[in-house]
Amino acid sequence: MNAEWPQEQTRSVLAWAAGLRPSACPRRVVAVEGRSGSGKTTLARAVATGLGAPLLHMDDLYAGWDGLRDGVTTLHDRVLLPLAEGRPAVWQRWDWTTGAYAEEHRVPDSDWLLVEGVGSGARVLRPYLSGVVWIEALDAVRKERALARDGQTYAPHWARWARQEEAYYAADQVREAAGLILGNPAR
């Protein structure tokens, strides 16, 4: 990944986010979306730091390799809906090693919440979101990054996960709904 990319894009996201208003939630909720390996986590970490915001990873909500849509439902039911209703948001982390849900986590109080990962900008979630950032990168670059990051753990599931992404993005039109679209170059 280009060493300057995260810093440049973080400044862009922070400037864009400054104009966002709360939606259904009393806080501003920003989704960082894009296909696997596009750079969502890297950018979201930097933006969360810049905003002083808690960061929730969709990887912690998916119930395994076939859990993309379940992760969206969990984000809605356990996080965004409770926040919109003024209740505490408590979610359970998926343990990828044991293949089961593990400990619970409460979303900390804050003026902001960043959610990153495939599914965070789903159509059903948009009433609760202040904005969606879309990151795109070339398919070959994304695959190289994802497999370098997760190695043989992800390799046998790449095509399976990509099919879920394809169906989800075709149905939910996330890129088209994004308020900010960023490219992530190969190097």
Short mmCIF file of C-alpha atoms in Angstrom, two decimals:
data_model
loop_
_atom_site.label_atom_id
_atom_site.label_comp_id
_atom_site.label_asym_id
_atom_site.label_seq_id
_atom_site.Cartn_x
_atom_site.Cartn_y
_atom_site.Cartn_z
CA MET A 1 0.00 0.00 0.00
CA ASN A 2 1.21 3.48 -0.81
CA ALA A 3 2.71 4.89 2.41
CA GLU A 4 1.06 8.29 1.86
CA TRP A 5 -2.36 6.86 0.99
CA PRO A 6 -3.75 6.50 4.52
CA GLN A 7 -2.66 9.99 5.60
CA GLU A 8 -4.00 11.73 2.48
CA GLN A 9 -7.29 9.87 2.54
CA THR A 10 -7.70 10.30 6.29
CA ARG A 11 -7.52 14.09 5.84
CA SER A 12 -10.14 13.85 3.08
CA VAL A 13 -12.49 11.77 5.23
CA LEU A 14 -12.07 14.02 8.27
CA ALA A 15 -12.85 17.13 6.20
CA TRP A 16 -15.90 15.43 4.66
CA ALA A 17 -17.09 14.08 8.03
CA ALA A 18 -16.97 17.54 9.62
CA GLY A 19 -20.11 18.40 7.66
CA LEU A 20 -22.08 15.31 8.67
CA ARG A 21 -25.05 15.41 11.02
CA PRO A 22 -26.46 12.69 13.25
CA SER A 23 -29.10 10.56 11.58
CA ALA A 24 -31.46 8.31 13.56
CA CYS A 25 -28.80 7.90 16.21
CA PRO A 26 -27.87 10.80 18.48
CA ARG A 27 -24.27 10.36 17.34
CA ARG A 28 -22.74 10.57 13.89
CA VAL A 29 -22.24 7.08 12.49
CA VAL A 30 -19.91 6.62 9.52
CA ALA A 31 -19.60 3.38 7.55
CA VAL A 32 -16.33 2.60 5.75
CA GLU A 33 -17.21 0.22 2.94
CA GLY A 34 -15.57 -1.60 0.06
CA ARG A 35 -14.63 -5.08 -1.01
CA SER A 36 -12.25 -7.28 0.90
CA GLY A 37 -8.66 -6.04 0.76
CA SER A 38 -9.54 -2.50 -0.39
CA GLY A 39 -8.02 -0.80 2.67
CA LYS A 40 -11.08 -0.27 4.87
CA THR A 41 -9.49 -1.25 8.16
CA THR A 42 -6.34 0.82 7.60
CA LEU A 43 -8.33 3.93 6.75
CA ALA A 44 -10.98 3.40 9.44
CA ARG A 45 -8.36 3.09 12.18
CA ALA A 46 -6.78 6.39 11.16
CA VAL A 47 -10.14 8.16 10.86
CA ALA A 48 -11.34 6.81 14.21
CA THR A 49 -8.19 8.14 15.82
CA GLY A 50 -8.69 11.52 14.15
CA LEU A 51 -12.30 11.72 15.35
CA GLY A 52 -11.69 10.20 18.77
CA ALA A 53 -14.36 7.66 17.81
CA PRO A 54 -14.92 4.05 18.77
CA LEU A 55 -14.39 1.68 15.85
CA LEU A 56 -16.49 -1.42 15.25
CA HIS A 57 -15.27 -4.03 12.75
CA MET A 58 -17.82 -6.05 10.79
CA ASP A 59 -15.36 -8.97 10.98
CA ASP A 60 -16.33 -9.18 14.65
CA LEU A 61 -20.04 -9.47 13.77
CA TYR A 62 -20.07 -11.98 10.90
CA ALA A 63 -21.05 -15.46 12.04
CA GLY A 64 -18.36 -17.16 9.98
CA TRP A 65 -17.57 -17.28 6.28
CA ASP A 66 -21.23 -17.30 5.24
CA GLY A 67 -22.26 -14.60 7.71
CA LEU A 68 -22.22 -11.35 5.74
CA ARG A 69 -26.00 -10.77 5.87
CA ASP A 70 -26.17 -11.99 9.49
CA GLY A 71 -23.52 -9.41 10.34
CA VAL A 72 -25.71 -6.67 8.85
CA THR A 73 -28.66 -7.88 10.94
CA THR A 74 -26.50 -7.94 14.07
CA LEU A 75 -25.25 -4.41 13.43
CA HIS A 76 -28.83 -3.24 12.99
CA ASP A 77 -30.43 -5.12 15.91
CA ARG A 78 -27.66 -4.99 18.50
CA VAL A 79 -25.94 -1.67 17.75
CA LEU A 80 -27.71 0.90 15.58
CA LEU A 81 -31.33 0.34 16.64
CA PRO A 82 -30.52 0.45 20.37
CA LEU A 83 -28.44 3.61 19.88
CA ALA A 84 -31.30 5.23 17.94
CA GLU A 85 -33.66 4.35 20.78
CA GLY A 86 -31.30 5.79 23.40
CA ARG A 87 -30.41 2.38 24.80
CA PRO A 88 -26.94 0.89 25.33
CA ALA A 89 -25.61 -1.04 22.36
CA VAL A 90 -24.09 -4.39 23.29
CA TRP A 91 -22.81 -6.86 20.72
CA GLN A 92 -21.08 -10.24 20.84
CA ARG A 93 -17.77 -10.87 19.10
CA TRP A 94 -17.56 -13.80 16.69
CA ASP A 95 -14.56 -15.98 17.53
CA TRP A 96 -13.22 -17.22 14.21
CA THR A 97 -11.05 -19.85 15.89
CA THR A 98 -13.85 -21.56 17.84
CA GLY A 99 -16.60 -20.80 15.33
CA ALA A 100 -18.90 -19.41 18.02
CA TYR A 101 -19.89 -16.15 19.61
CA ALA A 102 -17.65 -15.05 22.48
CA GLU A 103 -17.64 -12.13 24.91
CA GLU A 104 -19.97 -9.15 24.79
CA HIS A 105 -18.83 -5.58 24.13
CA ARG A 106 -20.64 -2.34 24.83
CA VAL A 107 -20.33 0.50 22.32
CA PRO A 108 -18.69 3.35 24.26
CA ASP A 109 -20.40 6.70 24.57
CA SER A 110 -19.11 9.14 21.98
CA ASP A 111 -20.29 11.75 19.51
CA TRP A 112 -19.10 9.43 16.72
CA LEU A 113 -19.10 5.76 15.79
CA LEU A 114 -17.11 4.32 12.91
CA VAL A 115 -18.12 0.96 11.49
CA GLU A 116 -15.86 -0.64 8.91
CA GLY A 117 -16.36 -3.65 6.76
CA VAL A 118 -18.46 -5.19 4.05
CA GLY A 119 -22.08 -4.73 5.08
CA SER A 120 -21.62 -1.58 7.15
CA GLY A 121 -23.32 0.53 4.46
CA ALA A 122 -26.24 -1.82 3.81
CA ARG A 123 -29.52 -0.35 2.64
CA VAL A 124 -31.32 -1.34 5.87
CA LEU A 125 -28.67 0.50 7.92
CA ARG A 126 -28.64 3.78 6.00
CA PRO A 127 -31.37 5.50 8.06
CA TYR A 128 -28.96 5.20 11.01
CA LEU A 129 -25.85 6.36 9.15
CA SER A 130 -24.60 9.90 8.80
CA GLY A 131 -22.49 8.89 5.82
CA VAL A 132 -20.83 6.10 3.87
CA VAL A 133 -17.25 6.12 2.60
CA TRP A 134 -16.52 3.73 -0.28
CA ILE A 135 -12.97 2.53 -0.96
CA GLU A 136 -12.13 0.82 -4.21
CA ALA A 137 -9.06 -0.97 -5.43
CA LEU A 138 -8.25 -3.29 -8.32
CA ASP A 139 -9.37 -6.90 -7.81
CA ALA A 140 -5.84 -8.34 -8.12
CA VAL A 141 -4.50 -5.81 -5.61
CA ARG A 142 -7.31 -6.51 -3.15
CA LYS A 143 -6.75 -10.26 -3.30
CA GLU A 144 -3.00 -9.87 -2.85
CA ARG A 145 -3.51 -7.64 0.20
CA ALA A 146 -6.19 -9.82 1.78
CA LEU A 147 -4.17 -13.00 1.40
CA ALA A 148 -0.99 -11.29 2.64
CA ARG A 149 -2.95 -10.12 5.68
CA ASP A 150 -4.82 -13.35 6.48
CA GLY A 151 -2.78 -15.94 4.59
CA GLN A 152 -4.03 -19.48 4.38
CA THR A 153 -6.87 -18.75 6.78
CA TYR A 154 -8.63 -16.72 4.07
CA ALA A 155 -7.32 -18.36 0.88
CA PRO A 156 -9.79 -21.30 0.79
CA HIS A 157 -12.70 -18.91 1.39
CA TRP A 158 -11.82 -16.09 -1.05
CA ALA A 159 -14.26 -17.12 -3.82
CA ARG A 160 -17.01 -17.98 -1.32
CA TRP A 161 -16.75 -14.57 0.35
CA ALA A 162 -16.49 -12.78 -3.02
CA ARG A 163 -19.83 -14.33 -4.09
CA GLN A 164 -21.47 -12.93 -0.96
CA GLU A 165 -19.94 -9.51 -1.62
CA GLU A 166 -21.16 -9.60 -5.22
CA ALA A 167 -24.75 -10.44 -4.23
CA TYR A 168 -24.75 -7.89 -1.42
CA TYR A 169 -23.34 -5.02 -3.51
CA ALA A 170 -25.71 -5.79 -6.42
CA ALA A 171 -28.73 -5.69 -4.09
CA ASP A 172 -27.75 -2.82 -1.80
CA GLN A 173 -26.00 -0.46 -4.26
CA VAL A 174 -23.58 0.74 -1.57
CA ARG A 175 -21.11 2.46 -3.87
CA GLU A 176 -23.94 4.47 -5.41
CA ALA A 177 -25.10 5.57 -1.94
CA ALA A 178 -21.64 6.62 -0.73
CA GLY A 179 -21.09 10.25 0.14
CA LEU A 180 -17.35 9.92 -0.45
CA ILE A 181 -15.57 7.58 -2.89
CA LEU A 182 -11.85 7.00 -2.54
CA GLY A 183 -9.44 5.01 -4.69
CA ASN A 184 -6.66 2.97 -3.17
CA PRO A 185 -3.76 2.56 -5.61
CA ALA A 186 -1.69 -0.59 -5.95
CA ARG A 187 1.52 0.80 -4.53
#
